[in-house]
Amino acid sequence: MKKRILFVCLGNICRSPAAEGIMQKFIDEKGLTDSFELGSAGLYGGHAGELPDHRMRVHAAKRGYELIHRSRPFKTIDFDNYDIIVAMDDSNYHRLTSLAPTLEDQKKVVRMIDYVKGFPQYHSVPDPYYEGAEGFEIVLDLLEDGCRNMLEHLSEESQM
Ligand code: 4NP
């Protein structure tokens, strides 16, 4: 059965579509395309229908990730449609756990930063929207580290 992972941030135009694009590339490179289904969504729906932020697309493209997701709001039904829901920061995490209809759904919510090993000074994946180029680069650094470790963990768990 496919493992379904949903990445969630605030606007779904910077961090979560980048996480989705990075994880999809890692999955494809490992030949695990058929074992996963990925998505991303935002807790604020104001950017619905938009491509990822231009700055994020430019920074991601330099690392070989093409981000083509269209922003969409998170919906409670996503708890039924996904096995793991990955929050980018504490605000996302608390909002998601408060929206969970059941305790089992609440347990699906994890923090991206808990999978990041190489950046102990970070306690969340920070919102880059009002930041400069460096803000986007650090988000990509954190997401690459976190996605690599999450995929390794899931692969070991299911012995793919
Ligand atoms: P994201 O970044 O949550 O990483 O997609 C943001 C994008 C837009 C806004 C906030 C954060 N906004 O307030 O419009």
Tab-separated table of C-alpha atoms and ligand atoms in Angstrom:
chain	number	residue	atom	x	y	z
A	1	MET	CA	0.000	0.000	0.000
A	2	LYS	CA	1.218	3.496	-0.819
A	3	LYS	CA	2.436	5.719	1.988
A	4	ARG	CA	0.635	9.049	1.636
A	5	ILE	CA	2.429	12.150	2.911
A	6	LEU	CA	1.017	15.677	3.039
A	7	PHE	CA	3.343	18.649	3.670
A	8	VAL	CA	1.668	21.655	5.281
A	9	CYS	CA	2.736	25.280	5.851
A	10	LEU	CA	0.845	28.572	6.008
A	11	GLY	CA	0.535	29.773	2.405
A	12	ASN	CA	1.416	26.569	0.487
A	13	ILE	CA	3.551	28.672	-1.851
A	14	CYS	CA	7.011	28.446	-0.206
A	15	ARG	CA	7.900	25.712	2.278
A	16	SER	CA	5.391	22.897	1.712
A	17	PRO	CA	5.493	22.841	-2.119
A	18	ALA	CA	9.308	22.874	-1.859
A	19	ALA	CA	9.177	19.945	0.577
A	20	GLU	CA	6.865	18.069	-1.798
A	21	GLY	CA	9.173	18.690	-4.792
A	22	ILE	CA	12.304	17.691	-2.871
A	23	MET	CA	10.755	14.532	-1.424
A	24	GLN	CA	9.347	13.505	-4.813
A	25	LYS	CA	12.802	13.795	-6.378
A	26	PHE	CA	14.410	11.749	-3.590
A	27	ILE	CA	11.679	9.098	-3.922
A	28	ASP	CA	12.068	8.918	-7.707
A	29	GLU	CA	15.859	8.687	-7.429
A	30	LYS	CA	15.486	5.699	-5.105
A	31	GLY	CA	13.098	3.981	-7.520
A	32	LEU	CA	10.273	4.205	-4.957
A	33	THR	CA	7.843	6.248	-7.060
A	34	ASP	CA	5.077	3.653	-6.814
A	35	SER	CA	5.360	3.369	-3.028
A	36	PHE	CA	4.474	6.960	-2.163
A	37	GLU	CA	1.834	9.562	-2.840
A	38	LEU	CA	2.705	13.141	-1.920
A	39	GLY	CA	0.758	16.352	-1.579
A	40	SER	CA	0.972	19.775	0.022
A	41	ALA	CA	-1.506	22.279	1.406
A	42	GLY	CA	-1.698	25.568	3.310
A	43	LEU	CA	-3.521	26.586	6.475
A	44	TYR	CA	-4.160	30.010	4.920
A	45	GLY	CA	-6.115	29.737	1.674
A	46	GLY	CA	-5.372	33.186	0.271
A	47	HIS	CA	-2.941	31.896	-2.366
A	48	ALA	CA	-5.172	29.082	-3.638
A	49	GLY	CA	-4.501	28.226	-7.279
A	50	GLU	CA	-1.119	29.954	-7.376
A	51	LEU	CA	2.181	28.376	-8.358
A	52	PRO	CA	4.884	28.466	-5.678
A	53	ASP	CA	6.394	31.882	-4.946
A	54	HIS	CA	8.706	32.937	-7.791
A	55	ARG	CA	11.660	33.278	-5.415
A	56	MET	CA	11.202	29.747	-4.123
A	57	ARG	CA	10.924	28.396	-7.672
A	58	VAL	CA	14.163	30.122	-8.668
A	59	HIS	CA	16.113	28.911	-5.631
A	60	ALA	CA	14.721	25.377	-5.936
A	61	ALA	CA	15.450	25.216	-9.684
A	62	LYS	CA	19.125	25.972	-8.990
A	63	ARG	CA	19.193	22.736	-6.984
A	64	GLY	CA	17.336	20.751	-9.641
A	65	TYR	CA	13.771	20.875	-8.297
A	66	GLU	CA	10.936	21.962	-10.524
A	67	LEU	CA	8.037	23.170	-8.369
A	68	ILE	CA	4.730	22.951	-10.212
A	69	HIS	CA	2.228	22.471	-7.378
A	70	ARG	CA	-0.787	24.804	-7.245
A	71	SER	CA	-1.566	26.127	-3.772
A	72	ARG	CA	-4.627	24.725	-2.058
A	73	PRO	CA	-6.074	25.048	1.438
A	74	PHE	CA	-5.767	22.240	3.979
A	75	LYS	CA	-9.084	20.456	4.557
A	76	THR	CA	-10.156	18.240	7.442
A	77	ILE	CA	-10.754	15.421	4.934
A	78	ASP	CA	-6.962	15.404	4.413
A	79	PHE	CA	-6.763	13.434	7.672
A	80	ASP	CA	-8.582	10.616	5.865
A	81	ASN	CA	-6.554	10.930	2.679
A	82	TYR	CA	-3.033	10.971	4.172
A	83	ASP	CA	-1.033	8.793	6.558
A	84	ILE	CA	1.513	11.417	7.620
A	85	ILE	CA	0.920	15.173	7.846
A	86	VAL	CA	4.142	17.147	8.083
A	87	ALA	CA	4.016	20.593	9.733
A	88	MET	CA	6.722	23.142	8.937
A	89	ASP	CA	6.578	25.119	12.197
A	90	ASP	CA	4.978	25.038	15.632
A	91	SER	CA	2.087	27.236	14.600
A	92	ASN	CA	1.245	24.825	11.743
A	93	TYR	CA	1.644	21.888	14.136
A	94	HIS	CA	-0.737	23.253	16.776
A	95	ARG	CA	-3.290	24.309	14.186
A	96	LEU	CA	-3.222	20.867	12.559
A	97	THR	CA	-3.480	18.946	15.813
A	98	SER	CA	-6.404	21.148	16.858
A	99	LEU	CA	-8.177	20.357	13.564
A	100	ALA	CA	-7.689	16.578	13.916
A	101	PRO	CA	-11.097	14.877	14.327
A	102	THR	CA	-9.680	11.913	16.281
A	103	LEU	CA	-6.683	11.089	18.468
A	104	GLU	CA	-5.477	8.745	15.742
A	105	ASP	CA	-5.569	11.640	13.255
A	106	GLN	CA	-3.712	13.842	15.726
A	107	LYS	CA	-0.910	11.282	15.821
A	108	LYS	CA	-0.458	11.621	12.050
A	109	VAL	CA	0.863	15.157	12.529
A	110	VAL	CA	4.657	15.406	12.766
A	111	ARG	CA	7.141	18.284	12.686
A	112	MET	CA	9.519	18.518	9.751
A	113	ILE	CA	12.275	19.832	12.010
A	114	ASP	CA	12.250	16.600	14.024
A	115	TYR	CA	13.750	14.863	10.978
A	116	VAL	CA	16.463	17.486	10.435
A	117	LYS	CA	19.829	16.378	11.808
A	118	GLY	CA	22.403	18.847	10.541
A	119	PHE	CA	21.037	22.176	11.802
A	120	PRO	CA	20.623	21.981	15.605
A	121	GLN	CA	20.199	25.765	15.858
A	122	TYR	CA	16.811	25.530	14.078
A	123	HIS	CA	13.630	24.543	15.925
A	124	SER	CA	11.289	24.932	12.956
A	125	VAL	CA	11.401	25.439	9.195
A	126	PRO	CA	11.120	29.252	9.245
A	127	ASP	CA	8.705	31.164	7.051
A	128	PRO	CA	10.840	32.724	4.269
A	129	TYR	CA	8.071	34.919	2.815
A	130	TYR	CA	9.375	38.197	4.243
A	131	GLU	CA	13.031	37.169	4.067
A	132	GLY	CA	15.723	37.611	1.433
A	133	ALA	CA	17.587	35.016	-0.622
A	134	GLU	CA	19.262	33.548	2.470
A	135	GLY	CA	15.867	32.721	3.970
A	136	PHE	CA	14.955	30.636	0.943
A	137	GLU	CA	18.329	28.895	0.879
A	138	ILE	CA	18.132	27.859	4.534
A	139	VAL	CA	14.603	26.525	4.016
A	140	LEU	CA	15.894	24.366	1.154
A	141	ASP	CA	18.872	23.208	3.268
A	142	LEU	CA	16.532	22.190	6.103
A	143	LEU	CA	14.046	20.497	3.776
A	144	GLU	CA	16.713	18.486	1.947
A	145	ASP	CA	18.125	17.272	5.246
A	146	GLY	CA	14.685	16.499	6.722
A	147	CYS	CA	13.287	14.785	3.620
A	148	ARG	CA	16.391	12.607	3.256
A	149	ASN	CA	16.107	11.415	6.857
A	150	MET	CA	12.344	10.971	6.731
A	151	LEU	CA	12.601	8.840	3.597
A	152	GLU	CA	15.365	6.745	5.135
A	153	HIS	CA	13.266	6.244	8.261
A	154	LEU	CA	10.163	5.243	6.262
A	155	SER	CA	12.168	2.930	3.990
A	156	GLU	CA	13.653	1.144	7.016
A	157	GLU	CA	10.247	0.943	8.690
A	158	SER	CA	8.640	-0.797	5.724
A	159	GLN	CA	11.846	-2.495	4.444
A	160	MET	CA	11.318	-1.252	0.896
B	1	4NP	P1	4.690	29.474	3.240
B	1	4NP	O1	5.076	31.029	3.214
B	1	4NP	O2	3.804	29.276	4.445
B	1	4NP	O3	6.020	28.791	3.394
B	1	4NP	O4	4.006	29.183	1.929
B	1	4NP	C1	4.100	32.025	3.268
B	1	4NP	C2	3.482	32.441	2.117
B	1	4NP	C3	2.517	33.455	2.159
B	1	4NP	C4	2.181	34.024	3.363
B	1	4NP	C5	2.793	33.581	4.531
B	1	4NP	C6	3.747	32.592	4.473
B	1	4NP	N1	1.207	35.070	3.419
B	1	4NP	O5	0.958	35.572	4.522
B	1	4NP	O6	0.645	35.441	2.392
